[in-house]
PDB file of C-alpha atoms and ligand atoms in Angstrom:
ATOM      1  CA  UNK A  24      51.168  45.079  76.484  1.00 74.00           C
ATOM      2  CA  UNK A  25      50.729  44.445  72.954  1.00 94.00           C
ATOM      3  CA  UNK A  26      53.631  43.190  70.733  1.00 98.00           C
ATOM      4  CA  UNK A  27      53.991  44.729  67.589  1.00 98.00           C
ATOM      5  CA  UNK A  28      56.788  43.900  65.072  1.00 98.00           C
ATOM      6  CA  UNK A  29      59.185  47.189  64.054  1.00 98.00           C
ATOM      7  CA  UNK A  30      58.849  48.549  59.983  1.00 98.00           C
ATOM      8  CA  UNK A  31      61.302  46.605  57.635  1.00 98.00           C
ATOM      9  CA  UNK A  32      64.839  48.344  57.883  1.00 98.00           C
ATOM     10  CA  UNK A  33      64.657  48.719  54.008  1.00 98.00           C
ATOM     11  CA  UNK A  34      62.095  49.403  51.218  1.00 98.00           C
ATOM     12  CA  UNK A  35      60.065  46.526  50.003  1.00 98.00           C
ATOM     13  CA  UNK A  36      62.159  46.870  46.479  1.00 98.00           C
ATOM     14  CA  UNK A  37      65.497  47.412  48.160  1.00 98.00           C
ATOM     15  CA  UNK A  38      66.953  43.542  47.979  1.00 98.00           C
ATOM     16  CA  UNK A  39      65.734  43.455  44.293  1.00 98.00           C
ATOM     17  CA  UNK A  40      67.000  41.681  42.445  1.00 98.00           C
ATOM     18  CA  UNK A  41      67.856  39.158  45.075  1.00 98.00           C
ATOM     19  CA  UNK A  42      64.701  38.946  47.028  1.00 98.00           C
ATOM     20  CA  UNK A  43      61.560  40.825  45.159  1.00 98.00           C
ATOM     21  CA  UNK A  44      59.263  43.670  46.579  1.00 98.00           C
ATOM     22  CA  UNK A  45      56.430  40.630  46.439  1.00 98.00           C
ATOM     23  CA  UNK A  46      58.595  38.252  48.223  1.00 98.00           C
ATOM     24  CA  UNK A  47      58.370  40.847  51.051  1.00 98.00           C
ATOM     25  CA  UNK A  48      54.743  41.848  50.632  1.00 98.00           C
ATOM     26  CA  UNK A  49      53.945  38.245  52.170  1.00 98.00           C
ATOM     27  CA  UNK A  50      56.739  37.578  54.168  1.00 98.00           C
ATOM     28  CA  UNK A  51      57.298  40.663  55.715  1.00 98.00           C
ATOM     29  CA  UNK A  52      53.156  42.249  55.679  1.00 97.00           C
ATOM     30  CA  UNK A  53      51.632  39.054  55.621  1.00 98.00           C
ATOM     31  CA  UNK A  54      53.088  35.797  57.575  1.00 98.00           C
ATOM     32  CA  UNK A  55      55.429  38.261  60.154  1.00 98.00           C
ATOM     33  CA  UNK A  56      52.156  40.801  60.920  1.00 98.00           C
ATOM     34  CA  UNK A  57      50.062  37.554  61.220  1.00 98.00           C
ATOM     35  CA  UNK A  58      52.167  35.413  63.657  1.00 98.00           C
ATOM     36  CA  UNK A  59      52.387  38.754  65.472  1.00 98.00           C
ATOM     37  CA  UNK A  60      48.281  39.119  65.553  1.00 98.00           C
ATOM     38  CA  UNK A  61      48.201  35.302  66.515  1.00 98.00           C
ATOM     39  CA  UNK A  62      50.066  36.065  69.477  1.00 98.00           C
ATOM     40  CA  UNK A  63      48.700  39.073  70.756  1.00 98.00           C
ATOM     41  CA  UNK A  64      45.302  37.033  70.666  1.00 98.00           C
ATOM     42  CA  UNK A  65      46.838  34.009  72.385  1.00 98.00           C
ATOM     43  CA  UNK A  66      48.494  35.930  74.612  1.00 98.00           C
ATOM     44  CA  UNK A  67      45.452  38.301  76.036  1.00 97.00           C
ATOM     45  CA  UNK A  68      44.804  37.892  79.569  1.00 97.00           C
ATOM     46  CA  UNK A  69      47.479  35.801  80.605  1.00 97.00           C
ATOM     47  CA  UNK A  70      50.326  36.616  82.093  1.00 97.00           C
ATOM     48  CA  UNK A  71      53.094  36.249  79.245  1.00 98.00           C
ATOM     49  CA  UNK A  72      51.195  39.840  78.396  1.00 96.00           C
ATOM     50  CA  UNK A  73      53.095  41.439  81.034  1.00 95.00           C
ATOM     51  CA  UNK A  74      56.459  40.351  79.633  1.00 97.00           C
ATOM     52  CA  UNK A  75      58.940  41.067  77.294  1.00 98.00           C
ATOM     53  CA  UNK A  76      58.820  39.267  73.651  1.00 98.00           C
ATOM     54  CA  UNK A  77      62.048  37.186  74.424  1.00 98.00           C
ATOM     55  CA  UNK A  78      60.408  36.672  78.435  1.00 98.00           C
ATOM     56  CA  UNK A  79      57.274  34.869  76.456  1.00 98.00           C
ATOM     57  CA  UNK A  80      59.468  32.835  73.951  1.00 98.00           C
ATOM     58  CA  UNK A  81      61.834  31.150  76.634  1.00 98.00           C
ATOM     59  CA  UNK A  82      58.486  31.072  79.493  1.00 98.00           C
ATOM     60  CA  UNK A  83      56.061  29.125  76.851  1.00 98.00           C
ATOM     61  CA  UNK A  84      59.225  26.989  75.496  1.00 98.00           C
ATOM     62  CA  UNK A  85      59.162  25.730  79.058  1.00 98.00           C
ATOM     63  CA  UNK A  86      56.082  24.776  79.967  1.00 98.00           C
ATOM     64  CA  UNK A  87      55.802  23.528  76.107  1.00 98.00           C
ATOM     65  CA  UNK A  88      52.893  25.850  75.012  1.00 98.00           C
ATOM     66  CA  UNK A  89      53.098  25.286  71.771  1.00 98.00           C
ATOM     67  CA  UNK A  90      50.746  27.686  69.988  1.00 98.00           C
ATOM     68  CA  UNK A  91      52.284  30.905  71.754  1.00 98.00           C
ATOM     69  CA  UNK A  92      55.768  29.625  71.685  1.00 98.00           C
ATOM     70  CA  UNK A  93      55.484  29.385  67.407  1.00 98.00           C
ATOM     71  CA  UNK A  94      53.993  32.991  67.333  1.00 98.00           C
ATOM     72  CA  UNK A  95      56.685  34.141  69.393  1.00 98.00           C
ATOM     73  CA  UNK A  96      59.178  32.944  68.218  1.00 98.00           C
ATOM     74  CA  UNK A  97      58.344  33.351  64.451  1.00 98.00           C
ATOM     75  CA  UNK A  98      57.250  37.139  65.747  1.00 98.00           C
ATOM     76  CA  UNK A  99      61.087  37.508  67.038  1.00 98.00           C
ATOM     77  CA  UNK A 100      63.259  35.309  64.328  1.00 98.00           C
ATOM     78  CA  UNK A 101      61.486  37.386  61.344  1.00 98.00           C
ATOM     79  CA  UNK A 102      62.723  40.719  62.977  1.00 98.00           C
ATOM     80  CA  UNK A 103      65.977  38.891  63.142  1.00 98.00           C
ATOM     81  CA  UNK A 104      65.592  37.709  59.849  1.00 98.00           C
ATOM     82  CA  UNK A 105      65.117  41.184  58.478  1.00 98.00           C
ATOM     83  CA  UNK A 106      68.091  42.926  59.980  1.00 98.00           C
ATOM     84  CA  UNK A 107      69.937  39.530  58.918  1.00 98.00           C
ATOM     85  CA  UNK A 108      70.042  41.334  55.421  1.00 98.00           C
ATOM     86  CA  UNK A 109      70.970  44.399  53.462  1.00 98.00           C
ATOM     87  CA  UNK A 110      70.813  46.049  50.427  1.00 98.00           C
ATOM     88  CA  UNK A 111      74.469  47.250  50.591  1.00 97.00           C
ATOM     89  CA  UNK A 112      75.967  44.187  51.558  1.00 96.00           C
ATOM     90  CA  UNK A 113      78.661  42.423  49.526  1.00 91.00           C
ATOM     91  CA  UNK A 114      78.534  38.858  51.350  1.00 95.00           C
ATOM     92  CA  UNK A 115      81.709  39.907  52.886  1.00 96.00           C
ATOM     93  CA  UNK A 116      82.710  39.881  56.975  1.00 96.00           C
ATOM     94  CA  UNK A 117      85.003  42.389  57.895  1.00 88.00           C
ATOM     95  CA  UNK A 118      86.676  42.962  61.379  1.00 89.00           C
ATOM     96  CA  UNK A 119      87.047  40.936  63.992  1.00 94.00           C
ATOM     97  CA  UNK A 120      84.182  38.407  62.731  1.00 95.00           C
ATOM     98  CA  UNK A 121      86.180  37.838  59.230  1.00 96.00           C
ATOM     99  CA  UNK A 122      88.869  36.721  60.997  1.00 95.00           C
ATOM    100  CA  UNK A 123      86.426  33.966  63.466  1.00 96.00           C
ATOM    101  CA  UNK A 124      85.043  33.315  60.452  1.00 97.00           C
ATOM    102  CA  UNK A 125      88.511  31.686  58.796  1.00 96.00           C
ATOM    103  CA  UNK A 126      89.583  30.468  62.275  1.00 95.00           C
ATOM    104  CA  UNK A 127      86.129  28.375  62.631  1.00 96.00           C
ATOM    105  CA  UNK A 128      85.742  27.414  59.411  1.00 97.00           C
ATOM    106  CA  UNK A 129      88.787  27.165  57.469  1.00 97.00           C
ATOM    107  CA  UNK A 130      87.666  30.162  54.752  1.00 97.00           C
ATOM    108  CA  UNK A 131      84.618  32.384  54.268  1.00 97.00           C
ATOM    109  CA  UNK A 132      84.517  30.186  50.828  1.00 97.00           C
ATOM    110  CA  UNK A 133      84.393  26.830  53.410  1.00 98.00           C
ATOM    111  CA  UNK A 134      81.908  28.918  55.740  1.00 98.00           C
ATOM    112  CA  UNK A 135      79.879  29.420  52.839  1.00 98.00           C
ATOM    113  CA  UNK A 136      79.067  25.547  52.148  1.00 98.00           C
ATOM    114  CA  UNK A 137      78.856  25.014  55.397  1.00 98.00           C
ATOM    115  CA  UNK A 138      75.697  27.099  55.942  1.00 98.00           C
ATOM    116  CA  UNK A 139      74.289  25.852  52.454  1.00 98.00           C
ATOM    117  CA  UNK A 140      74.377  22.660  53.609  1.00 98.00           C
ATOM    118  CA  UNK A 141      72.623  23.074  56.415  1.00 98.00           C
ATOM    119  CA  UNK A 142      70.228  25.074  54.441  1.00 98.00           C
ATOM    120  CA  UNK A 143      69.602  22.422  51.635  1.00 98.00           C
ATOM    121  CA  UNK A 144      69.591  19.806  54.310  1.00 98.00           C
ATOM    122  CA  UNK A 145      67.016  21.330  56.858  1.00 97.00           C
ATOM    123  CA  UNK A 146      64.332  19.173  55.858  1.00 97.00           C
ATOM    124  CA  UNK A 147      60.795  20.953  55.490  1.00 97.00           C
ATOM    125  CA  UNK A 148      60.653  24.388  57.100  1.00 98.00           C
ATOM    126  CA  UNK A 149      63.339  26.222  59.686  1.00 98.00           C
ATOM    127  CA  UNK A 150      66.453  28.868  59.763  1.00 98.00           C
ATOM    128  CA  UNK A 151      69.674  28.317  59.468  1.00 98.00           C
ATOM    129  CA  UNK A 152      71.586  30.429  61.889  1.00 98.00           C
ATOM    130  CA  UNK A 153      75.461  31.635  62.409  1.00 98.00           C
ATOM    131  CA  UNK A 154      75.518  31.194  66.359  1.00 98.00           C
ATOM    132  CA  UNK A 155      78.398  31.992  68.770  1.00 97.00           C
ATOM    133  CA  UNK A 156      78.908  28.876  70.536  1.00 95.00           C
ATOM    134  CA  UNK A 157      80.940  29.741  73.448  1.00 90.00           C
ATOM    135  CA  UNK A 158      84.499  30.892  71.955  1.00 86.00           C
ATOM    136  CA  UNK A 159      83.362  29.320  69.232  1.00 93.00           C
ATOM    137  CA  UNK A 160      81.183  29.997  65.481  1.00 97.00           C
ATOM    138  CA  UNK A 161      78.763  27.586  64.754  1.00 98.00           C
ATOM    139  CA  UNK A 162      76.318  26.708  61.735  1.00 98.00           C
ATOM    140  CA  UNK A 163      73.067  25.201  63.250  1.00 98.00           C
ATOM    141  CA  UNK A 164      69.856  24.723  61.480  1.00 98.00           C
ATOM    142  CA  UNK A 165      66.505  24.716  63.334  1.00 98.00           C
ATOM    143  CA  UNK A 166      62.918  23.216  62.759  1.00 98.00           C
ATOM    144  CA  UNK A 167      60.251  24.926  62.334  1.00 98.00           C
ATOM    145  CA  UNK A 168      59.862  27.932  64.351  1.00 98.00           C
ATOM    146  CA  UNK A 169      62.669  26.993  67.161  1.00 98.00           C
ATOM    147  CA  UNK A 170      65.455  29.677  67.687  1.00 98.00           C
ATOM    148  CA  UNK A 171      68.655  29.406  69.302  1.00 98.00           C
ATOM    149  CA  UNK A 172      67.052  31.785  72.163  1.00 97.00           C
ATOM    150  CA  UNK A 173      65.960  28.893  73.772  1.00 97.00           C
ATOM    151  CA  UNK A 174      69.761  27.669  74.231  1.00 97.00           C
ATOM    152  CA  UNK A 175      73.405  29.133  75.150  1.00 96.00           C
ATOM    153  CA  UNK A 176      73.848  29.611  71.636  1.00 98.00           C
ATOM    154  CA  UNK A 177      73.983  33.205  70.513  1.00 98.00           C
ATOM    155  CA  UNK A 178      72.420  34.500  67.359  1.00 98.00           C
ATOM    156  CA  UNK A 179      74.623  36.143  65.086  1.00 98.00           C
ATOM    157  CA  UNK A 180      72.718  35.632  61.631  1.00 98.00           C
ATOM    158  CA  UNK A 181      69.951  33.827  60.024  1.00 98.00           C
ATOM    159  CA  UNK A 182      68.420  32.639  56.797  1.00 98.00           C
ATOM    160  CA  UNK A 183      64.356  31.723  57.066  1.00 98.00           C
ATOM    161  CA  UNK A 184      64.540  28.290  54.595  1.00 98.00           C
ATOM    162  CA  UNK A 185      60.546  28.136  54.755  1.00 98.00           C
ATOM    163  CA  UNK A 186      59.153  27.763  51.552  1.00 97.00           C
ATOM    164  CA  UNK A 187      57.103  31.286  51.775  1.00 97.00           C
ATOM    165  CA  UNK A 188      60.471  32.726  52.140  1.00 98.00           C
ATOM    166  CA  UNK A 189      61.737  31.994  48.518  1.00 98.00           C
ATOM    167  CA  UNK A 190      58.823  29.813  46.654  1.00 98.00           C
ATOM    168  CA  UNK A 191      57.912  33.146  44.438  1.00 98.00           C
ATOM    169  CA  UNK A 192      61.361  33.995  43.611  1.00 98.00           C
ATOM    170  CA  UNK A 193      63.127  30.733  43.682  1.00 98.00           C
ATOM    171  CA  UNK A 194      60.565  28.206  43.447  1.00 97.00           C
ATOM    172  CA  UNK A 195      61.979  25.336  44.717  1.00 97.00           C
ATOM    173  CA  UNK A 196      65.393  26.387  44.570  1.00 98.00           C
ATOM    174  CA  UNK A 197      66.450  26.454  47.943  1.00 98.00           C
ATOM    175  CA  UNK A 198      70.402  26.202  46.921  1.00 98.00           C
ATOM    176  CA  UNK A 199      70.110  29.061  44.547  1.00 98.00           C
ATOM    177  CA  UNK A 200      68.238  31.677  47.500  1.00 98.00           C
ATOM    178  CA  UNK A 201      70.775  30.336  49.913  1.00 98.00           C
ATOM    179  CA  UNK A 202      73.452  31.140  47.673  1.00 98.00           C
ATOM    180  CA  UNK A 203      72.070  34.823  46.885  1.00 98.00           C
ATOM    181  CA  UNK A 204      71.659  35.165  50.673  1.00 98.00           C
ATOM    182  CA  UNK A 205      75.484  34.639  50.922  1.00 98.00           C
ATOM    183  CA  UNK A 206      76.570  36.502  47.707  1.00 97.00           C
ATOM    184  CA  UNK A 207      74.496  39.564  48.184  1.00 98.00           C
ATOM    185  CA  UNK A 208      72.316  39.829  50.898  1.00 98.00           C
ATOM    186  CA  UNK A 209      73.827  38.744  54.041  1.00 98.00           C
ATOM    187  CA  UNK A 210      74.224  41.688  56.581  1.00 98.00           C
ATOM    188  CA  UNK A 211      77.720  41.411  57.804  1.00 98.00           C
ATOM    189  CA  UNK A 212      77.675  44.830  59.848  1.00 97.00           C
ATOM    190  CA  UNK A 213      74.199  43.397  61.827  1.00 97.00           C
ATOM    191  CA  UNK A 214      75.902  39.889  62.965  1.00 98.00           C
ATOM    192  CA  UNK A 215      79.760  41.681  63.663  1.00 96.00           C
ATOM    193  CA  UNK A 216      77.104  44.224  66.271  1.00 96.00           C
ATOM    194  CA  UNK A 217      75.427  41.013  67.841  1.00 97.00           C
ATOM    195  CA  UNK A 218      79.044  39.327  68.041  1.00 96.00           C
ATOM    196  CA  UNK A 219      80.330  42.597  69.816  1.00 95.00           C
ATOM    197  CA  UNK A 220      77.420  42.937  71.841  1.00 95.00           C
ATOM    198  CA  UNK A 221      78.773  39.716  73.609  1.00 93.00           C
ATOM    199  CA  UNK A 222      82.054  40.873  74.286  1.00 88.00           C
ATOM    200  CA  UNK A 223      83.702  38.671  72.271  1.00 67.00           C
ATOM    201  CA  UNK A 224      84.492  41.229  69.608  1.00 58.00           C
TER     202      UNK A 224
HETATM  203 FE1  FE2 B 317      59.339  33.283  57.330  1.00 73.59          FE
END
């Protein structure tokens, strides 16, 4: 089969003034469609074409193919990475998450500098990712292209900290994206689904 990657869940414009419509041009219509074009051309005739997206992540993180493993992953963590934000969010958890969130944590203020930490301190290019960790909430960051699909860890939301991600808006900035990430962009509804989804909800 062919992968393709779904439409953005928003306009282009819609996390303006936060992230800007030429932010996602690249991001979104350039870098995601291309990793997704890399691997439907590494992929043809072999056999991860026969399986799913997440199948072909885990299978070439195994036998340590490299080249299909970073265009599958970056394929699937983008798609993550858009649903990861909204134009109607207002940073804040709500539900059963808000209350894991103060448990794990200490405070959603606490939670806060925990992930920008990890975001300021990823060094070069990665995500920074809320993960359910057992019966626990966790802030990991990871290099590169690697994804907490590979582990027991369970996604719950992520920030892409590669440069393409916020060089146009931010420049360098990385503290300053991070924070509008947490302030205004951070879906809350998208990673209290993925906690439910687990049954830990
Ligand atoms: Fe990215």
């Amino acid at each position: 089969m062919t992968f393709t990657i779904p439409d953005l869940p928003y306009e282009r414009n819609a996390l303006e003034p936060h992230m800007s419509r030429e932010t996602l041009d690249y991001h979104f219509g350039k870098h995601h469609q291309g990793y997704c074009n890399k691997l439907n051309a590494l992929a043809k005739g072999t056999p991860y074409e026969t399986m799913s997206l997440e199948e072909v992540i885990r299978s070439s993180f195994e036998k340590e193919d490299t080249g299909v493993f970073n265009n599958a992953a970056q394929t699937w963590n983008h798609t993550f990475l858009w649903n990861s934000m909204s134009p109607d969010s207002n940073g804040t958890p709500r539900g059963s998450l808000a209350a894991r969130i103060d448990e794990s944590f200490g405070s959603l203020d606490a939670f806060r500098q925990r992930f920008k930490e990890a975001s300021v301190g990823q060094f070069g290019s990665g995500y920074v990712w809320l993960v359910a960790d057992g019966d626990k909430l966790d802030i990991i960051s990871t290099a590169n292209a690697h994804t907490p699909l590979t582990s027991s860890k369970v996604p719950l939301l992520t920030l892409d900290v590669w440069e393409h991600a916020y060089y146009l808006d931010y420049r360098n900035e990385r503290d300053r994206f991070t924070d509008a990430f947490l302030e205004h962009l951070a879906n809350w509804e998208f990673a209290q689904a993925n906690y439910d989804a687990i049954g830990k909800g």
